Every structure is written in structure tokens, then in C-alpha cells.
Coordinates of C-alpha atoms in Angstrom, one line a residue:
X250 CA 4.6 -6.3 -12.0
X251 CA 7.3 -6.1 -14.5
X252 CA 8.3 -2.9 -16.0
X253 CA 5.9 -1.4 -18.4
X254 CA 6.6 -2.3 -22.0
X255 CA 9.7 -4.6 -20.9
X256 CA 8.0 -8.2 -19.7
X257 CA 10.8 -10.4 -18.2
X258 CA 11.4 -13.4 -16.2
X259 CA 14.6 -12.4 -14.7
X260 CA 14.8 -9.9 -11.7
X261 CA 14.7 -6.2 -12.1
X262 CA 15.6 -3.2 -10.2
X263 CA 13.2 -0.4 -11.7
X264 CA 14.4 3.1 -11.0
X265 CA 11.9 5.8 -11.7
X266 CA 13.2 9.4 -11.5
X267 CA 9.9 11.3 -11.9
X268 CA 10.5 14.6 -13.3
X269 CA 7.4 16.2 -12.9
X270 CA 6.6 14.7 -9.5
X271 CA 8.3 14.8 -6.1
X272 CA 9.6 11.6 -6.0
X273 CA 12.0 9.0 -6.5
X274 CA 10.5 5.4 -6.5
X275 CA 12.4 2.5 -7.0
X276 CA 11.0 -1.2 -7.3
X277 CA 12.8 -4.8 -7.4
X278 CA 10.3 -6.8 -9.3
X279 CA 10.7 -10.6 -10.2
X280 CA 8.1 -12.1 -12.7
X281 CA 5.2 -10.4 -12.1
X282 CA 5.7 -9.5 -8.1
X283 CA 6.7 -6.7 -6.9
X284 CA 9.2 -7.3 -3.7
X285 CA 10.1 -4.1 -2.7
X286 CA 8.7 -0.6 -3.5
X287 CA 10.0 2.1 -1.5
X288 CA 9.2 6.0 -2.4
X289 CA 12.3 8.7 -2.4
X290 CA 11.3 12.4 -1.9
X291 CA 13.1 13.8 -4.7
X292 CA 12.5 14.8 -8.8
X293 CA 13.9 16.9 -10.7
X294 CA 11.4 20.1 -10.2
X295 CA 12.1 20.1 -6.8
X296 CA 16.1 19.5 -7.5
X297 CA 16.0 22.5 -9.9
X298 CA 13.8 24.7 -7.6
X299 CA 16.5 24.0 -4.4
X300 CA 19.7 23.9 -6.4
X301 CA 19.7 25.1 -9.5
X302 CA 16.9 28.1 -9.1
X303 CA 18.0 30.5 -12.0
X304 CA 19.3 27.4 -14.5
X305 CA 23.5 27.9 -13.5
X306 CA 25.2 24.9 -13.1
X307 CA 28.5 24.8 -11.7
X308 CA 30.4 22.3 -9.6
X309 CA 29.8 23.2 -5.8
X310 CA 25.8 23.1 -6.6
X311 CA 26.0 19.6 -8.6
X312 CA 27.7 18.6 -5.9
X313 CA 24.9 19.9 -3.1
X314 CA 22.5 17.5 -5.4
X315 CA 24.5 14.9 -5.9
X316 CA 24.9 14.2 -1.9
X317 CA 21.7 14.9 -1.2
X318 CA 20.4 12.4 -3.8
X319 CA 22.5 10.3 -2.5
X320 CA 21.7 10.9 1.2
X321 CA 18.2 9.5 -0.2
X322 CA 19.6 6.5 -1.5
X323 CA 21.9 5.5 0.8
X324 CA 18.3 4.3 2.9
X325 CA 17.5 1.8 0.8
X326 CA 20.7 0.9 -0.7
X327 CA 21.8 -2.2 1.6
X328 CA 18.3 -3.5 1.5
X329 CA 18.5 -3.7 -2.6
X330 CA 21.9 -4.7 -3.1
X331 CA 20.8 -7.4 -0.5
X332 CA 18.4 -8.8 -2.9
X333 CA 20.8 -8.5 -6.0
X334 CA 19.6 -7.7 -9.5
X335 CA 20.3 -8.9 -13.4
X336 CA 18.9 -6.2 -15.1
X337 CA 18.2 -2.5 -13.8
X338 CA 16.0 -0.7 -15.9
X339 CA 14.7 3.3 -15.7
X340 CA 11.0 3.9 -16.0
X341 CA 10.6 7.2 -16.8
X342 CA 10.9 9.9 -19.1
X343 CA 14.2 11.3 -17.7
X344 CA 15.6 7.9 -18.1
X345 CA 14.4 7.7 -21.5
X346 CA 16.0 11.7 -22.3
X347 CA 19.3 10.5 -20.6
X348 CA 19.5 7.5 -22.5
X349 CA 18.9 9.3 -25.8
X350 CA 21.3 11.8 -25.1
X351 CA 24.3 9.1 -24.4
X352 CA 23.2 7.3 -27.1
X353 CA 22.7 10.3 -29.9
X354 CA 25.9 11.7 -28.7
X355 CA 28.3 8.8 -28.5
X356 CA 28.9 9.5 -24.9
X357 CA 28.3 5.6 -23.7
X358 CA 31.5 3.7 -24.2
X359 CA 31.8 1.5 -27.3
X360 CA 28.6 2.6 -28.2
X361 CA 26.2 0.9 -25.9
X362 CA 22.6 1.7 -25.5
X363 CA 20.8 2.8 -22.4
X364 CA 22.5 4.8 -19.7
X365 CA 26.2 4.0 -18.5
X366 CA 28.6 4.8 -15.3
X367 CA 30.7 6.1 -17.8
X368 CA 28.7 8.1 -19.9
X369 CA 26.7 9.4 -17.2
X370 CA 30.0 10.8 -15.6
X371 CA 30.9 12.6 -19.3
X372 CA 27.7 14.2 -19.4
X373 CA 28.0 15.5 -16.2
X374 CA 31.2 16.9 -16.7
X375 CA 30.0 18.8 -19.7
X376 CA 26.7 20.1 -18.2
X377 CA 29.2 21.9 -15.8
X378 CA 31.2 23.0 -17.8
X379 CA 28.7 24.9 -19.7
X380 CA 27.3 26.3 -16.9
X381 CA 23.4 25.2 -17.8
X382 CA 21.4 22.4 -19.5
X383 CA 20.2 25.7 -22.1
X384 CA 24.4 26.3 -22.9
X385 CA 24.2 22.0 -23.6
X386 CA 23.5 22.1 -26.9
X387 CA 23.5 18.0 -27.2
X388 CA 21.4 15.7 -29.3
X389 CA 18.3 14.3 -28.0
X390 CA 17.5 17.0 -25.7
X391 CA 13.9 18.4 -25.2
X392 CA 13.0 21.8 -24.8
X393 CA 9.8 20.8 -22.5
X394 CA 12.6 19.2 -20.3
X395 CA 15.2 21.5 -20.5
X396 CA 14.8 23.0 -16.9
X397 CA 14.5 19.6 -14.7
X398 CA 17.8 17.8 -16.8
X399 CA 20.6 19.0 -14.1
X400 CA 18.5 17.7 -10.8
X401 CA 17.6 14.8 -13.4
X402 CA 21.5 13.9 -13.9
X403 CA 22.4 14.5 -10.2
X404 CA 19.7 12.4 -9.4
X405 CA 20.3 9.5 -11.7
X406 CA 24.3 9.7 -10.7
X407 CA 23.8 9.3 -7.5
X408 CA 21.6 6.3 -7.5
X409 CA 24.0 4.7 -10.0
X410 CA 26.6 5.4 -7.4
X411 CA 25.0 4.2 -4.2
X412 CA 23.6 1.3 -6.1
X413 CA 26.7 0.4 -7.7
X414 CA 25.0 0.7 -11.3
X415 CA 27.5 0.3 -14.5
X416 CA 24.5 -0.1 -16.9
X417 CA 20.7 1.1 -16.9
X418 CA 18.1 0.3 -19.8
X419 CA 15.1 2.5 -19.9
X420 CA 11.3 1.5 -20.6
X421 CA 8.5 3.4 -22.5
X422 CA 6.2 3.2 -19.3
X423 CA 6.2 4.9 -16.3
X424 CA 4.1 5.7 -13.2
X425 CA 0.9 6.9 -15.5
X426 CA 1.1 3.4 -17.2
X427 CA 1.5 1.3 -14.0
X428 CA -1.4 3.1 -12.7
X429 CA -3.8 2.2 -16.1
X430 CA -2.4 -1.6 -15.9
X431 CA -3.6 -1.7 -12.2
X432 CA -6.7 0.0 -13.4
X433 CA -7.7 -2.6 -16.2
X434 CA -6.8 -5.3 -14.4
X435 CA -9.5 -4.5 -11.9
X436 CA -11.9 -4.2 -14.9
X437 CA -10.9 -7.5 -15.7
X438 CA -11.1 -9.3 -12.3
X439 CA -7.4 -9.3 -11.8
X440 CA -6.7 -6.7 -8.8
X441 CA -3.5 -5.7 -8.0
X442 CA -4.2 -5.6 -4.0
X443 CA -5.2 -8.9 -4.2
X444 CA -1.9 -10.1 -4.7
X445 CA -0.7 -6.9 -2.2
X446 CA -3.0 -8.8 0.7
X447 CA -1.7 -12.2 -0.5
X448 CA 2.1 -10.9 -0.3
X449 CA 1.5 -9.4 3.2
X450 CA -0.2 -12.3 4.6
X451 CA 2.8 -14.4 3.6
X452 CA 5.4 -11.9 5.2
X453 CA 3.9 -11.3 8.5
X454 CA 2.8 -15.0 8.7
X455 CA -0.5 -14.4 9.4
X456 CA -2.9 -17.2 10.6
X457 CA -4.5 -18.5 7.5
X458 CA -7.1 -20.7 9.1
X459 CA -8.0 -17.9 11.8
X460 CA -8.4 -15.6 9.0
X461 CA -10.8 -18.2 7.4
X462 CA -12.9 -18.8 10.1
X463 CA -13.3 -14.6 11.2
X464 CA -14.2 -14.1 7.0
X465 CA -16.7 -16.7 7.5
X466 CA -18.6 -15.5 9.9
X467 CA -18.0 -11.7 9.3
X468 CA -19.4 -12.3 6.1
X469 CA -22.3 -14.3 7.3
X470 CA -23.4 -11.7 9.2
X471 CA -22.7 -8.5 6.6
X472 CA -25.2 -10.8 4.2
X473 CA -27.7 -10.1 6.6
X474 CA -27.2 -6.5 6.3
X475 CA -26.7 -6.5 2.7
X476 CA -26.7 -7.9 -0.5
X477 CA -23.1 -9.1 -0.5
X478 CA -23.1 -9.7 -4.8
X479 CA -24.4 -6.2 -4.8
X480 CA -22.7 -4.4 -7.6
X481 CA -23.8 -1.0 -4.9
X482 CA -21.4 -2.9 -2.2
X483 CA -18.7 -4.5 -3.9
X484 CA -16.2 -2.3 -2.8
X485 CA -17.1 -2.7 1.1
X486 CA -17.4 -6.5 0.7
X487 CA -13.7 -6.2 -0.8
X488 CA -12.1 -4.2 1.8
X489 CA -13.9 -6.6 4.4
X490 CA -12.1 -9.3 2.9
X491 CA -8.9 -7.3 3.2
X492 CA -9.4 -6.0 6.6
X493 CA -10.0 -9.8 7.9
X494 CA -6.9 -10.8 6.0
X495 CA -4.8 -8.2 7.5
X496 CA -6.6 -8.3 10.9
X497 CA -3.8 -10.1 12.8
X498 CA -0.2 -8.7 10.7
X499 CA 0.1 -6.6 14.0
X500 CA 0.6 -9.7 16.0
X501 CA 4.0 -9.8 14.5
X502 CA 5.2 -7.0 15.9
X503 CA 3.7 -7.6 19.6
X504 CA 0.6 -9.3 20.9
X505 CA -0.3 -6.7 23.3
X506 CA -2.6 -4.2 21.3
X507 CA -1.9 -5.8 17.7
X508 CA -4.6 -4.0 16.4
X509 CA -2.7 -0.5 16.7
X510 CA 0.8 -2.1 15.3
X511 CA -1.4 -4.0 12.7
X512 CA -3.4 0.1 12.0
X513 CA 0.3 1.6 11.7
X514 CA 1.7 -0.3 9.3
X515 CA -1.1 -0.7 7.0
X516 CA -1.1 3.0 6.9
X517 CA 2.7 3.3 6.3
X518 CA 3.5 0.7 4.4
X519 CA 4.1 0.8 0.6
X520 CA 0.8 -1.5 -0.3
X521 CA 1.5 -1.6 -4.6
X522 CA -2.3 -0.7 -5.8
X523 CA -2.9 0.7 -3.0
X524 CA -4.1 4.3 -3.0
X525 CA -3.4 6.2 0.6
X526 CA -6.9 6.6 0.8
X527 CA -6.9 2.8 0.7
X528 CA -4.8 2.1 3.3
X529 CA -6.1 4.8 5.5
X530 CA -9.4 2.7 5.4
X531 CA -8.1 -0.7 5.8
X532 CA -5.9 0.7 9.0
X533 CA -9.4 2.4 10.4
X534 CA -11.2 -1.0 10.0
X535 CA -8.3 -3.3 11.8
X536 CA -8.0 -0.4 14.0
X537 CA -11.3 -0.8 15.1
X538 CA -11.6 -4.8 15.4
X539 CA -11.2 -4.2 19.0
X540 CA -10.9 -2.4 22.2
X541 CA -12.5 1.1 22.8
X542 CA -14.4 2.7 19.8
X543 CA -13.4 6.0 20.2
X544 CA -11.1 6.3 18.2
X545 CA -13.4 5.9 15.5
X546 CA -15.7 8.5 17.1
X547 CA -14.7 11.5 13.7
X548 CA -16.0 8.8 11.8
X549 CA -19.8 10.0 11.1
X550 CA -23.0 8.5 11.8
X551 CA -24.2 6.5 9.0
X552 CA -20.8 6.0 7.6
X553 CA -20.5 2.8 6.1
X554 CA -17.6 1.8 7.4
X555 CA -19.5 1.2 10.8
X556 CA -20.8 -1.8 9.2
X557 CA -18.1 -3.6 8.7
X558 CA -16.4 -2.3 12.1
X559 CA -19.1 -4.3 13.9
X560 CA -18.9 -7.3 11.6
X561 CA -15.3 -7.5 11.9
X562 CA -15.5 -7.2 15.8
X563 CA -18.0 -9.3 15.9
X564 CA -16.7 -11.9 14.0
X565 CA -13.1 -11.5 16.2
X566 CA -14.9 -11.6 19.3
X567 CA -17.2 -14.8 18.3
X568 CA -13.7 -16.4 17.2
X569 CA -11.3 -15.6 19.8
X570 CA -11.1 -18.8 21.1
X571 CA -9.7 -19.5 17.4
X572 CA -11.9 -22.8 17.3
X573 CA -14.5 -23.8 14.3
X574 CA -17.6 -23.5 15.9
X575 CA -20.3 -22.0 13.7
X576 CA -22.4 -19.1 14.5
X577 CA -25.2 -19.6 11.9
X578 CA -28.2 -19.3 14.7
X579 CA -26.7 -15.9 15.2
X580 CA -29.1 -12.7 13.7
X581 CA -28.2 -8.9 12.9
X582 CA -30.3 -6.2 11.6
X583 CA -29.2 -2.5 11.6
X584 CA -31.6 0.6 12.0
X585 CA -30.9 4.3 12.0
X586 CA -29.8 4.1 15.5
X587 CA -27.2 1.2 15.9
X588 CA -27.4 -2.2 15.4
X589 CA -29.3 -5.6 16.5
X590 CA -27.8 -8.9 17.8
X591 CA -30.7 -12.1 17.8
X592 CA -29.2 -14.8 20.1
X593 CA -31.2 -18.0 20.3
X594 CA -33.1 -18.7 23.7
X595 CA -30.2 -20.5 26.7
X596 CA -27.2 -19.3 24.6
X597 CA -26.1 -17.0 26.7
X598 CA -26.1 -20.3 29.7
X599 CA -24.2 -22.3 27.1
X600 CA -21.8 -19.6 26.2
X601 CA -21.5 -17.9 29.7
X602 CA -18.0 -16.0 28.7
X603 CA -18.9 -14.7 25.1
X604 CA -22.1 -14.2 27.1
X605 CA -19.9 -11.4 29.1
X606 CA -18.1 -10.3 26.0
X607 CA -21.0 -9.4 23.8
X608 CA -22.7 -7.1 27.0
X609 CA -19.1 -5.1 27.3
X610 CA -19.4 -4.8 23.4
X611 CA -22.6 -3.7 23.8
X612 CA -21.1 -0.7 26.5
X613 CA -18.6 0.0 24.2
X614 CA -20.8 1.1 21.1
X615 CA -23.3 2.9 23.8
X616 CA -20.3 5.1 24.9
X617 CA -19.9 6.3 21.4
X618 CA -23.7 7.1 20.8
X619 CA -24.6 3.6 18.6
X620 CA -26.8 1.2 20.3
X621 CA -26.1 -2.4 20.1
X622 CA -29.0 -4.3 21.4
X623 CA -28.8 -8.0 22.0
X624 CA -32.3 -10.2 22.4
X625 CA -33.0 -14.0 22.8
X626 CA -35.6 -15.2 20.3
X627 CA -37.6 -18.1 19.9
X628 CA -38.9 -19.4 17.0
X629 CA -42.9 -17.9 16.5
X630 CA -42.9 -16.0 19.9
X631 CA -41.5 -12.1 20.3
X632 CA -37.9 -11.7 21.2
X633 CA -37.8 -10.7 24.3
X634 CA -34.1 -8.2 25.3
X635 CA -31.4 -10.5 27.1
X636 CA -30.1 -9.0 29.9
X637 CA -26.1 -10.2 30.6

């Protein structure tokens, strides 16, 4: 999204310098997409706890920050200036403290606003010189922020320098209000991860119509088990949908055992709404479309994440011949001890190999402790188990 409190059309680098956090996180965003969002280890409590422990500032300890801010940056720095920028634009309330500070005390040249190469570089040369941000004594500083402004200048310079910066503007809204903007537009049917799952499927070129057909039927058979427009389930139903959508980004990176590249990068990849808890859940459930299950085995019994695990595999196994063909004679029901697969009578002779899939599935949830029992029914007489 755009940066909080400054709505624009044209592209933005968004630089926020989180004083009170451990973290540097810088975002391009265009419109209301965010393209890249990467996460720097680095604030200015933890810059002031490793280089400026008692307050003193002097040259050889700016310095120390300075390159190792700028070790940081250096990371990302070819990816960004790959993309190019118009506009970069500080969200946070060091930005806003260093802006007022150039501003209040004509450092900027020719009195612009914001935060400049060139009044950055004065500031810094003064804050050394006194010694301390407390020896300062410069308009617009805050008390409450007094001890985090030198690793908050070292910081800022050297991301102006290893992004080639001249001019920064500064918005009202920071981390706290992207977070609440996320968090009403879930209220109001607008979710942020949405658009994260829709961005992801575009870059890893996922399969759109195999991810149709797996939803379909994965969905089917979670209805059975159930109530899908359950306001009590609307949270598994929507990471469901995610998981299927994201089932196959692994493939990408290698079609041997795409499930565990697909499980690695949704757990380290920076997913915008995304909480880690999130992502450590959607990288368990493509984790687990396939393939031995215990690696899920820490998982407890009764966890309901085991429900959508054997929907999803289910639904990947059923489809793995990526045709269309509809599974709609197919039954589940789940009990305390595992989970029940109705097949109609002569499937399993029309459907010989899925036939020897669905009785390996069936080994692999009995090696974990879950039953999966499979039965042919017929219509008014008792089902009878199915022996493949």
C-alpha cells in the first residue's frame, strides 16, 4: 500500500528507521502494491546500545555505525536502484524528528523541507562535534528521543548513501498504522494477503487452472466436514484457499520435492499482512500436501490443521493427472480417530491407479497414528471396507 498519510500514484521508496524496534524496513510501493519489502536488522536502540553505550559521540564510533548500516544496505541496494524511484519518503518517527530538525534549524539547503544529503551531512558533523545528541542543543529535538538520535542519523546516512538519496520526505504513519490499515481492511472484506497470494501466484507463475481444479475439490470435501460459511471456520477456510493457491510456487524452484522448496519460501519470504505465525501455517499445510506425514507428527491430535492437510492431499492426489474430472460421488466424514473416505461401488476397477494411490495414503496416515479408512458404498445397503 502507499505510505500512510501520503496517497500517491507515482512510485515510492518507503524507508522506515524504527527507533524503538530492531529493524530497518524498507518498501518500494507503486499505487497501492507493495513490490518489494525487505526487513534490515538495525534501529536506533540497538545502534545506541552497540555504539554509543554511555551517549559520547565521536568520529571513529559514527563511523563503526555508519559502515555497519551500510553493510545492511548495501543487500538490497542493487535490487532497489534496479527498480528506480520518484519519490522516497521516511515512515517513521525518526524520519519525522530528523526532518524537523533540518527544517527548524535551517540546515537543508535553500530551505527545503524534509531530509536532505546535504543537511543530513551538517547535522552529522555537529552531533560530533558536540560529543552527544544531550550537548546538541538544536530545535525540534525531543527529549523522549534524545538517546536513539545518533544510531538514528548513522542509520538514515548510510541508507541515503547506499541508495544514492539527495532528498527524503517523511509521513505521519508508520509500522503501528500500516498494521491498523491491514487490520480494518479485513473488517471490511478487503484483506491484505489476498492481494499477497495474488502477487505470489503471479511471480512464481503458478498454474491457475490446476489451482482451480485442487480448490474445487478440496473445498468440496472440507464442506462435508464443516460448515464452510461458518463464521467458527472462516479462518481455516481462508488459509485453505491460500495453501491451494500457493501449493505449487515450489515448482519454480525444482519439481523434485516442490512441496519443501514451496514450505521454505513461504516461511521466509516477506508475505505484506502476513504475520510469521501465518506463514509458519501456510508452509506446514503445503508442506504436508504430500509425501511422508511425519513431519507433521509435533502437530497434535485434534489439531485442526489435520483437516485441511487431508483435504489438501486429497484433493492433489485426486488431481494429479491435472485433468477436470469431478469427484462429487466422493464422501468424507472425520471421527475422533482419523478420517473416512466413501468410494462408490467399481471405482476402484475404473480408477485402478488412484486406486493404488489412495491405499499408500491410507499407510501413510496409519504410520503416524490417524486412520484413514476407505469403503465402497452402495446406495441403501451398508458400506462394506474396500480392500486395494
Amino acid at each position: 500500500m502507499p505510505t500512510a498519510g501520503r496517497p500517491t500514484k507515482r512510485d515510492l521508496l518507503d524507508s522506515e528507521v524504527c527507533a524503538g524496534r530492531v529493524y530497518e524496513r524498507s518498501r518500494y510501493t507503486s499505487a497501492q502494491y507493495t513490490l518489494r519489502l525487505l526487513s534490515l536488522f538495525m534501529g536506533g536502540i540497538s545502534y545506541r546500545q552497540r555504539f554509543f553505550p554511555e551517549g559520547k559521540v565521536d568520529k571513529k564510533r559514527f563511523y563503526s555505525a555508519e559502515v555497519a548500516a551500510a553493510r545492511e544496505v548495501e543487500a538490497i541496494a542493487a535490487d532497489y536502484q534496479r527498480f528506480g524511484w520518484l519519490e522516497a519518503v521516511g515512515s517513521s518517527g525518526s524520519a519525522q524528528e530528523l526532518a524537523d530538525i533540518l527544517e527548524m534549524n535551517d540546515l537543508n539547503p535553500e530551505g527545503i523541507s524534509g531530509i536532505s544529503r546535504e543537511g543530513l551531512a551538517r547535522l552529522r558533523q555537529l552531533l560530533i562535534r558536540a560529543g552527544s545528541a544531550e550537548a546538541l542543543g538544536l530545535q525540534g529535538m525531543r527529549s523522549d528521543r534524545m538517546m536513539i538520535l545518533p544510531g538514528a542519523i548513522a542509520i538514515m546516512s548510510a541508507v541515503f548513501s547506499e541508495l544514492a538519496i539527495e532528498h527524503m520526505t517523511y509521513s505521519d504513519g508508520a509500522l503501528p498504522l500500516g498494521v491498523l490499515y491491514d487490520l480494518l481492511g479485513r473488517f471490511e472484506h478487503h484483506d491484505t494477503r489476498d492481494e499477497t497470494v495474488l502477487n505470489f501466484r503471479r511471480r512464481y507463475q503458478v498454474d491457475a487452472a490446476q489451482v482451480r481444479r485442487v480448490e474445487q475439490t478440496a473445498l468440496a470435501l472440507l464442506g462435508q466436514l464443516i460448515k464452510l460459511d461458518s463464521p467458527e471456520h472462516e479462518n481455516n477456510v481462508h488459509f485453505l484457499r491460500w495453501a491451494i493457491s500457493l501449493h505449487e510456487i515450489g515448482v519454480s524452484v525444482a519439481h523434485t520435492e516442490f512441496h519443501k522448496h514451496g514450505a521454505y519460501i513461504l516461511g521466509h519470504a516477506d508475505m505484506p499482512g502476513f504475520s510469521k505465525r501465518d506463514q509458519a501455517r501456510l508452509a506446514l499445510l503445503v508442506l504436508g500436501q504430500r509425501g511422508k506425514l511425519q513431519k507433521l507428527a509435533a502437530m497434535p491430535i485434534g489439531d485442526p490443521n489435520w483437516r485441511l492437510v487431508f483435504c489438501l492431499r486429497l484433493a492433489v492426489l485426486l488431481h494429479r493427472a491435472r485433468d477436470a474430472h469431478p469427484f462429487s460421488e466422493l464422501s468424507v466424514l472425520e471421527d475422533p480417530v482419523g478420517f473416512q473416505l466413501d468410494l462408490p461401488v467399481g471405482w476402484q476397477e475404473t480408477n485402478p491407479m488412484m486406486a493404488a494411490a489412495l491405499a499408500e495414503e491410507a499407510l501413510l496416515w496409519r504410520r503416524i497414528g490417524i486412520k484413514l479408512r476407505i469403503r465402497s458404498t452402495v446406495p441403501g445397503q451398508i458400506a462394506v471396507p474396500l480392500v486395494l
